[in-house]
Amino acid sequence: MSFALPLALLALSLVAGPIVAHYVRRTDSRRAPLPTIRLLERALAARERRRKLDDPWLFLLRLLAVVVAALAAAAPFVRVPVELGDGRAAAVAVVVDSSRSMLARTGADPAFELARLRAIHAIRALPAGSEVTLVLATDPPRILVDRTLEPAAAAGALESFPGDGLTTGDTLAASMRAALRRLHGSSLSARRLVVYSDFTANVAVRDVEVPPSVEVDYVTLAPPSAPNATIELVGVRAGARADERVVTARVRRFGAEARVDVALTVDGHEVERKEARATPEGALIEFSARGVDADDEGVLRVVSDDPLPEDDEVVFGVRAPEETKVLFVDGEPSADRFEDEVALASRALELVAPTTGAYHVVRTQPEGVGERLLTDVDVVVLANVGTLPPDVAQSLVRAVDRGLGLLIAPGDRVDGRAVTQTFSAIIPARLGTHGACEERVGVRVRDVRPEIVLRGLDRTRFLRCTELEPRMGRSQVPLVRGDGSPLFVLGEAGRGRVGVLGTALDAEGSDLPLESGFLALLDGLVRTVRGGAAAVPTTLVAGTVARLPGDGVVVRDPDGRTLAGDEGRYGPLVALGVYDVERPSLSDVSLSVVAPVAEADLRPSAAPGDGRARGSRQGRAYLARDVSSPVFALFGLALVGEGVLRHLQRGRRRASTTRSTPP
Amino acid sequence: MIEGVDADLLERLDALRIDARSLADSVLAGTHATRRIGSSIDFAEHREYRPGDDPRHLDPRVLARTDRDVVRRFQHESELRAVVALDTSASMDFAGDPSRRTKRAYAVRLLLGLSHVLLRQGDRVAAVDLADPSVGFVPYATGFGQLERIAELFGQRRNEVRGNLAEGLRGVATHATRRALVVIASDLIDDDADALAALAELHARGHVVVVFQVLDPLELDLDLDGAFTFYGLEGEGEVEADIASVRAAYLEEVRTFLDGVRRAAETAGAYHSLARTDEPEVHVLERLVAAREGR
């Protein structure tokens, strides 16, 4: 404790007052004769001999009152370390990672709770006049509190947030950008961004551009070092019998490989249990279940004692997914499969199909595309298709509007401007020039699409690229190249979807077809464009919105509650489990909402800046917190106690008056 | 009217009968030292029987010869006298409250009352001023005039600042050459233990000693509040004290002091009675009678 008015401590000398008064009691001394004065002298001597402090409690209370009064008058304060900033009022934006990996426990509490507590503590310790914005890293970013001058309100809002891990870690970047935008609008000159996250492998914040005027604090909530296993449903397909299902799962273990048990339960009964060698890349494991009804629910569970048990189980419906028909339109056919535009891609799709669901692949050339063919397929892939007859193009546009998925993979035959103009009503990006781009390496996710899983594509070389310019407000950019240029742009068009790939599907454009991750990528791309109005995804990552357009669609959550849709959008779907989708004139489907697999990797990555803020501030700032109020309160209590004690003592004296009476 | 004795007291004392002889006997019976000076009990004279006399003292031979009721009086009866002694030291001029009499005034009333009763009964009474027994002395006499002389003695003021009680008590012995009932009124707060030894000496001489320890309620209870600077009345100096912090210890000292005086008085063969100045004097005398009668 320190004192703003230390001279007031001279009042401590008044401590002598109670001492003197207590022993001498001269404050109201009167003279009086007393013949038995010798008896009084003996009494005083006897009391002195006993060295007993009369009325010790009264003495202590008086002493306490004087000491506390002197302390209070000296304006005491304590130095409270300021977790954020340098003690000046500032505009502070706090971003809290609320992804699923933050549910992992470090000791008794999940990382999110630790982040919540630290953020609340830091917010409450802010100097008066600070402005607080609180952003949660959800998809889309959720601004809980927007530029408030009442830190208590911000702290309260954070306290009441459930924090059940709805998102994936790659929403943190978007949340940081949203927070920076709020800081930009503040009138305070001192600005600070604080990010609370476990900064696991899935957290991508390095590309977030932070203005030099903003101090940044990355607060790492250290994830547990224990390995974490997770299970994901790869697919359900029909078996040889009508009541048989083949369930394919992928079990991963991040941290160290190990053999783990995986169990399949259908309708509450364990069907099969197998052992798998779980690796970070994942091990496929297949189960066969017989006697299955279409309405049964299956549960895949990996038996693992790890810090994030939420991702050890996935609930799914055992309905076999519908077959997806894919039409590849080959814009540059060739007998050489490496030169043929669709040979590698279509073959890859056929290879992927058995594990994820049925793909029926059809190949044709541009002149073979007709209205009738378009009504019989689910996805059309235009692979380096230069020109289409206008009527075919219009048929495609109409088909997309009806729910067709369209994937455009331009190559050297494509006139970007012409294609853009032809499909102007539905295309989500303008096609730019097509040329060499050998310096661009790698593929990474920007806007998350649950259908797209990237593996092994971080060193993919691009040889020839088509520049894509996403149309604002009509598109997403799920994939970018290593340099950040758009690689895959997606947009809604009527009841269908259109995706544009910034490279060809053959080996002339890039190493993609030759990479081991190409199979999963293509599968994800097709699933993504397939996820238009007519398609119902079989799995959805928790926290995302299910797009299920159409009249009369009824969606029920795992508890059987009917969800209300907003123009075909349901969610975000939070609860894990199986959702039943009823569609008039179409078959009912089951939608499994699962935990994001990417959040299972709890291995830490270095936080940008390793937790140090930019700027010249060194050392730690402290805030002077006035504590005179509690000290004054203590003074009041001491006075009250002194008065009560004196009153009690007077009462005791009256009761103990001794009259020496004659025998 | 005699100073120190008002009509009210006299009226109340009229109802009181104190047989000095019986009192002496009862006091002697209650003490350890029962040795009587002059053990032979010699016949002294006859007198007419009066109602209240002990019938055992009727002389049957006189009754047979003369048909008169006479009682025999013995030597010790005829020689029993009373000496009333007053402590007139400065400490006796104390009243803890203006509404109360000083200890001296109270003691005077006490002794005069007793003297009145004794004189009325025809006993001889002498008086001694313990502050200066050589000068302050009224010889034995009977009659109402003796009461006035005793009152005049007790009303005199002397220049002595401090009285020596022991010397005063020994002075009584010089005047009471014959066995007598010695009644002393004092506060006995003299620190000199010799005073109590002097009492024993009086008893050893065959006197019957009654001690009225007269004290003011304030001295006994110290019922005050706050801080005081007390001063003694006999040059003891000053003492500062806060009542709250010292009262309990003071009361303990008072108890110890009173117990000590009582035990010493009893050991010395004296009858001791504590008289508070807020207690009617006649109650003290009645208590004395009751003690004699074993009540």
Coordinates of N, CA and C in Angstrom, one line a residue, chain A residues 294-422:
Chain A
A294 N -33.7 -47.4 -41.5 CA -33.4 -46.1 -42.1 C -33.3 -45.0 -41.0
D295 N -34.1 -45.1 -40.0 CA -34.2 -44.1 -39.0 C -33.2 -44.3 -37.8
D296 N -32.4 -45.3 -37.9 CA -31.5 -45.5 -36.8 C -30.4 -44.5 -36.7
E297 N -29.9 -44.4 -35.5 CA -28.8 -43.5 -35.3 C -27.6 -44.3 -35.0
G298 N -26.5 -43.9 -35.6 CA -25.2 -44.5 -35.3 C -24.3 -43.6 -34.5
V299 N -23.5 -44.2 -33.7 CA -22.5 -43.5 -32.9 C -21.1 -44.1 -33.1
L300 N -20.2 -43.3 -33.5 CA -18.8 -43.7 -33.6 C -18.1 -43.1 -32.4
R301 N -17.3 -43.9 -31.7 CA -16.7 -43.4 -30.6 C -15.3 -44.0 -30.5
V302 N -14.3 -43.1 -30.3 CA -12.9 -43.5 -30.1 C -12.7 -43.5 -28.6
V303 N -12.2 -44.7 -28.1 CA -12.0 -44.8 -26.7 C -10.6 -44.2 -26.4
S304 N -10.7 -43.0 -25.8 CA -9.5 -42.2 -25.5 C -9.7 -41.3 -24.4
D305 N -8.7 -41.3 -23.5 CA -8.7 -40.4 -22.4 C -7.8 -39.2 -22.7
D306 N -8.5 -38.1 -23.2 CA -7.7 -37.0 -23.6 C -8.3 -35.7 -23.2
P307 N -7.7 -34.6 -23.3 CA -8.2 -33.3 -22.8 C -9.4 -32.8 -23.5
L308 N -9.8 -33.3 -24.7 CA -10.9 -32.8 -25.4 C -11.8 -34.0 -25.7
P309 N -12.6 -34.4 -24.8 CA -13.5 -35.6 -25.0 C -14.7 -35.2 -26.0
E310 N -14.9 -33.9 -26.2 CA -16.1 -33.6 -27.1 C -15.9 -34.1 -28.5
D311 N -14.7 -34.3 -28.9 CA -14.5 -34.7 -30.3 C -14.2 -36.2 -30.4
D312 N -14.5 -37.0 -29.4 CA -14.2 -38.4 -29.4 C -15.5 -39.2 -29.9
E313 N -16.5 -38.5 -30.2 CA -17.7 -39.2 -30.6 C -18.5 -38.4 -31.7
V314 N -19.0 -39.1 -32.6 CA -19.8 -38.5 -33.6 C -21.1 -39.3 -33.8
V315 N -22.2 -38.6 -33.8 CA -23.5 -39.2 -34.0 C -24.0 -39.0 -35.4
F316 N -24.5 -39.9 -36.0 CA -24.9 -39.8 -37.5 C -26.1 -40.6 -37.7
G317 N -26.8 -40.3 -38.8 CA -27.9 -41.1 -39.3 C -27.4 -42.1 -40.2
V318 N -28.0 -43.3 -40.2 CA -27.5 -44.4 -41.0 C -28.1 -44.5 -42.4
R319 N -28.9 -43.4 -42.7 CA -29.4 -43.4 -44.1 C -28.3 -43.3 -45.1
A320 N -28.4 -44.1 -46.1 CA -27.3 -44.1 -47.1 C -27.5 -42.8 -47.9
P321 N -26.4 -42.1 -48.2 CA -26.5 -40.9 -48.9 C -26.9 -41.1 -50.4
E322 N -27.5 -40.1 -50.9 CA -27.9 -40.2 -52.3 C -26.7 -40.2 -53.2
E323 N -26.8 -40.9 -54.3 CA -25.8 -40.9 -55.3 C -25.7 -39.5 -56.0
T324 N -24.5 -39.1 -56.1 CA -24.3 -37.8 -56.8 C -23.8 -38.0 -58.2
K325 N -24.5 -37.4 -59.1 CA -24.1 -37.6 -60.6 C -23.3 -36.4 -61.0
V326 N -22.1 -36.6 -61.5 CA -21.2 -35.6 -61.9 C -21.0 -35.7 -63.4
L327 N -21.2 -34.6 -64.1 CA -20.9 -34.5 -65.5 C -19.7 -33.7 -65.7
F328 N -18.6 -34.4 -66.2 CA -17.4 -33.7 -66.6 C -17.5 -33.3 -68.1
V329 N -17.4 -32.0 -68.4 CA -17.4 -31.5 -69.7 C -15.9 -31.2 -70.1
D330 N -15.4 -32.0 -70.9 CA -14.0 -31.9 -71.3 C -13.7 -30.9 -72.4
G331 N -13.1 -29.8 -72.0 CA -12.8 -28.8 -73.0 C -11.6 -29.1 -73.9
E332 N -10.8 -30.0 -73.4 CA -9.6 -30.3 -74.3 C -9.3 -31.8 -74.2
P333 N -10.1 -32.6 -74.8 CA -10.0 -34.0 -74.7 C -8.7 -34.5 -75.3
S334 N -8.1 -35.5 -74.8 CA -6.9 -36.1 -75.3 C -6.8 -37.5 -74.9
A335 N -6.1 -38.2 -75.7 CA -5.9 -39.6 -75.4 C -4.9 -39.8 -74.2
D336 N -4.0 -38.8 -74.1 CA -3.1 -38.9 -73.0 C -3.8 -38.4 -71.8
R337 N -3.8 -39.2 -70.8 CA -4.6 -38.9 -69.6 C -4.0 -37.7 -68.8
F338 N -2.8 -37.5 -69.0 CA -2.2 -36.4 -68.3 C -2.5 -35.1 -69.1
E339 N -2.8 -35.2 -70.3 CA -3.1 -34.0 -71.1 C -4.6 -33.8 -71.2
D340 N -5.3 -34.9 -71.0 CA -6.8 -34.7 -71.0 C -7.2 -33.9 -69.8
E341 N -8.2 -33.0 -70.1 CA -8.6 -32.1 -69.0 C -9.2 -32.8 -67.8
V342 N -10.0 -33.9 -68.1 CA -10.8 -34.4 -67.0 C -10.4 -35.8 -66.6
A343 N -9.4 -36.4 -67.3 CA -9.1 -37.8 -67.0 C -8.7 -38.0 -65.6
L344 N -7.8 -37.1 -65.2 CA -7.3 -37.3 -63.8 C -8.4 -37.0 -62.8
A345 N -9.1 -35.9 -63.0 CA -10.1 -35.5 -62.1 C -11.2 -36.4 -62.0
S346 N -11.7 -36.9 -63.1 CA -12.9 -37.8 -63.0 C -12.5 -39.1 -62.4
R347 N -11.3 -39.6 -62.7 CA -10.8 -40.8 -62.1 C -10.6 -40.6 -60.6
A348 N -10.1 -39.5 -60.2 CA -10.0 -39.2 -58.8 C -11.3 -39.3 -58.1
L349 N -12.3 -38.7 -58.7 CA -13.7 -38.7 -58.1 C -14.2 -40.2 -58.0
E350 N -13.9 -41.0 -58.9 CA -14.3 -42.4 -58.9 C -13.6 -43.1 -57.7
L351 N -12.4 -42.7 -57.5 CA -11.6 -43.3 -56.4 C -12.2 -42.8 -55.0
V352 N -12.6 -41.6 -55.0 CA -13.0 -41.1 -53.7 C -14.4 -41.6 -53.3
A353 N -15.2 -41.9 -54.3 CA -16.6 -42.2 -54.1 C -16.8 -43.3 -53.1
P354 N -16.2 -44.5 -53.2 CA -16.5 -45.6 -52.3 C -16.5 -45.2 -50.8
T355 N -15.7 -44.3 -50.4 CA -15.6 -44.0 -49.0 C -16.5 -42.9 -48.6
T356 N -17.0 -42.1 -49.5 CA -17.8 -41.0 -49.1 C -19.2 -41.0 -49.5
G357 N -19.5 -41.8 -50.4 CA -20.8 -41.9 -51.0 C -20.7 -42.1 -52.5
A358 N -21.8 -42.4 -53.1 CA -21.7 -42.8 -54.5 C -21.6 -41.6 -55.4
Y359 N -20.6 -41.6 -56.3 CA -20.5 -40.7 -57.4 C -20.7 -41.4 -58.7
H360 N -21.6 -40.9 -59.4 CA -21.8 -41.4 -60.8 C -21.2 -40.4 -61.8
V361 N -20.1 -40.8 -62.4 CA -19.3 -39.8 -63.2 C -19.7 -40.1 -64.7
V362 N -20.0 -39.0 -65.3 CA -20.3 -39.0 -66.8 C -19.3 -38.0 -67.4
R363 N -18.8 -38.4 -68.6 CA -17.9 -37.5 -69.3 C -18.5 -37.2 -70.7
T364 N -18.3 -35.9 -71.1 CA -18.8 -35.5 -72.4 C -17.9 -34.4 -72.8
Q365 N -18.2 -34.0 -74.0 CA -17.5 -32.8 -74.6 C -18.6 -31.7 -74.7
P366 N -18.1 -30.5 -74.9 CA -19.0 -29.3 -74.9 C -20.2 -29.5 -75.8
E367 N -20.0 -30.1 -76.9 CA -21.2 -30.2 -77.8 C -22.2 -31.2 -77.4
G368 N -21.8 -32.1 -76.4 CA -22.7 -33.1 -76.0 C -23.6 -32.7 -74.8
V369 N -23.4 -31.4 -74.4 CA -24.2 -31.0 -73.3 C -25.6 -30.6 -73.8
G370 N -26.6 -31.1 -73.2 CA -27.9 -30.7 -73.6 C -28.8 -30.6 -72.4
E371 N -30.0 -30.0 -72.7 CA -30.9 -29.7 -71.6 C -31.3 -31.0 -70.9
R372 N -31.5 -32.0 -71.6 CA -31.9 -33.3 -71.0 C -30.8 -33.8 -70.1
L373 N -29.6 -33.7 -70.6 CA -28.5 -34.2 -69.8 C -28.4 -33.4 -68.5
L374 N -28.6 -32.2 -68.6 CA -28.4 -31.3 -67.4 C -29.4 -31.6 -66.3
T375 N -30.6 -32.1 -66.7 CA -31.6 -32.4 -65.7 C -31.3 -33.7 -65.0
D376 N -30.4 -34.5 -65.5 CA -30.2 -35.8 -65.0 C -28.9 -35.9 -64.1
V377 N -28.2 -34.7 -64.0 CA -27.0 -34.7 -63.2 C -27.2 -33.7 -62.0
D378 N -26.2 -33.9 -61.1 CA -26.3 -33.0 -59.9 C -25.2 -31.9 -60.0
V379 N -24.1 -32.3 -60.6 CA -23.0 -31.3 -60.7 C -22.4 -31.4 -62.2
V380 N -22.1 -30.2 -62.7 CA -21.4 -30.1 -64.0 C -20.1 -29.5 -63.7
V381 N -19.0 -30.1 -64.3 CA -17.7 -29.5 -64.2 C -17.3 -29.1 -65.6
L382 N -17.1 -27.8 -65.8 CA -16.6 -27.3 -67.1 C -15.1 -27.3 -67.0
A383 N -14.4 -28.2 -67.6 CA -13.0 -28.3 -67.5 C -12.4 -27.7 -68.7
N384 N -11.8 -26.5 -68.6 CA -11.2 -25.8 -69.7 C -12.0 -25.7 -70.9
V385 N -13.3 -25.4 -70.7 CA -14.3 -25.3 -71.8 C -14.2 -23.8 -72.3
G386 N -13.8 -23.7 -73.5 CA -13.6 -22.4 -74.1 C -14.9 -21.7 -74.3
T387 N -15.7 -22.2 -75.2 CA -17.0 -21.6 -75.5 C -18.1 -22.6 -75.5
L388 N -19.2 -22.2 -75.1 CA -20.4 -23.0 -75.2 C -21.4 -22.4 -76.1
P389 N -22.1 -23.2 -76.8 CA -23.2 -22.6 -77.6 C -24.1 -21.8 -76.6
P390 N -24.6 -20.7 -77.1 CA -25.4 -19.9 -76.2 C -26.6 -20.6 -75.6
D391 N -27.2 -21.5 -76.4 CA -28.4 -22.2 -75.8 C -27.9 -23.1 -74.7
V392 N -26.7 -23.7 -74.9 CA -26.2 -24.6 -73.8 C -25.9 -23.8 -72.6
A393 N -25.3 -22.6 -72.8 CA -25.0 -21.8 -71.7 C -26.3 -21.4 -70.9
Q394 N -27.3 -21.0 -71.7 CA -28.6 -20.6 -71.1 C -29.2 -21.8 -70.3
S395 N -29.0 -23.0 -70.9 CA -29.6 -24.2 -70.2 C -28.8 -24.4 -68.9
L396 N -27.5 -24.2 -69.0 CA -26.8 -24.3 -67.7 C -27.2 -23.3 -66.7
V397 N -27.4 -22.1 -67.1 CA -27.9 -21.1 -66.2 C -29.2 -21.4 -65.5
R398 N -30.1 -21.9 -66.4 CA -31.4 -22.3 -65.9 C -31.3 -23.5 -64.9
A399 N -30.4 -24.4 -65.3 CA -30.2 -25.6 -64.4 C -29.7 -25.2 -63.1
V400 N -28.7 -24.3 -63.1 CA -28.2 -23.9 -61.8 C -29.2 -23.2 -61.0
D401 N -30.1 -22.5 -61.6 CA -31.2 -21.8 -60.9 C -32.1 -22.9 -60.2
R402 N -32.2 -24.0 -60.9 CA -33.1 -25.0 -60.4 C -32.4 -25.9 -59.3
G403 N -31.1 -25.7 -59.2 CA -30.4 -26.5 -58.1 C -29.1 -27.2 -58.6
L404 N -28.7 -27.0 -59.8 CA -27.5 -27.7 -60.3 C -26.3 -27.0 -59.7
G405 N -25.3 -27.9 -59.4 CA -24.0 -27.3 -59.0 C -23.1 -27.2 -60.2
L406 N -22.4 -26.1 -60.3 CA -21.5 -25.9 -61.5 C -20.1 -25.5 -61.0
L407 N -19.1 -26.3 -61.5 CA -17.7 -26.0 -61.2 C -17.0 -25.6 -62.4
I408 N -16.5 -24.4 -62.5 CA -15.8 -24.0 -63.7 C -14.3 -24.0 -63.4
A409 N -13.6 -24.8 -64.2 CA -12.1 -24.9 -64.0 C -11.5 -24.4 -65.3
P410 N -11.2 -23.1 -65.4 CA -10.7 -22.5 -66.7 C -9.2 -22.9 -66.9
G411 N -8.9 -23.1 -68.2 CA -7.5 -23.3 -68.6 C -7.2 -22.3 -69.7
D412 N -6.2 -22.8 -70.6 CA -5.7 -21.9 -71.6 C -6.7 -21.7 -72.7
R413 N -7.8 -22.4 -72.8 CA -8.8 -22.3 -73.9 C -9.9 -21.3 -73.5
V414 N -9.8 -20.9 -72.2 CA -10.9 -20.1 -71.8 C -10.7 -18.6 -71.9
D415 N -11.6 -17.9 -72.5 CA -11.6 -16.4 -72.5 C -12.3 -16.0 -71.3
G416 N -11.6 -15.5 -70.4 CA -12.1 -15.1 -69.1 C -13.2 -14.1 -69.2
R417 N -13.0 -13.1 -70.0 CA -14.1 -12.1 -70.2 C -15.3 -12.7 -70.8
A418 N -15.2 -13.5 -71.7 CA -16.3 -14.1 -72.4 C -17.1 -15.0 -71.4
V419 N -16.4 -15.8 -70.7 CA -17.1 -16.7 -69.7 C -17.8 -15.9 -68.7
T420 N -17.1 -14.8 -68.2 CA -17.7 -14.0 -67.2 C -19.0 -13.4 -67.7
Q421 N -19.0 -13.0 -69.0 CA -20.2 -12.4 -69.6 C -21.2 -13.4 -69.8
T422 N -20.8 -14.6 -70.3 CA -21.8 -15.6 -70.5 C -22.6 -16.0 -69.3

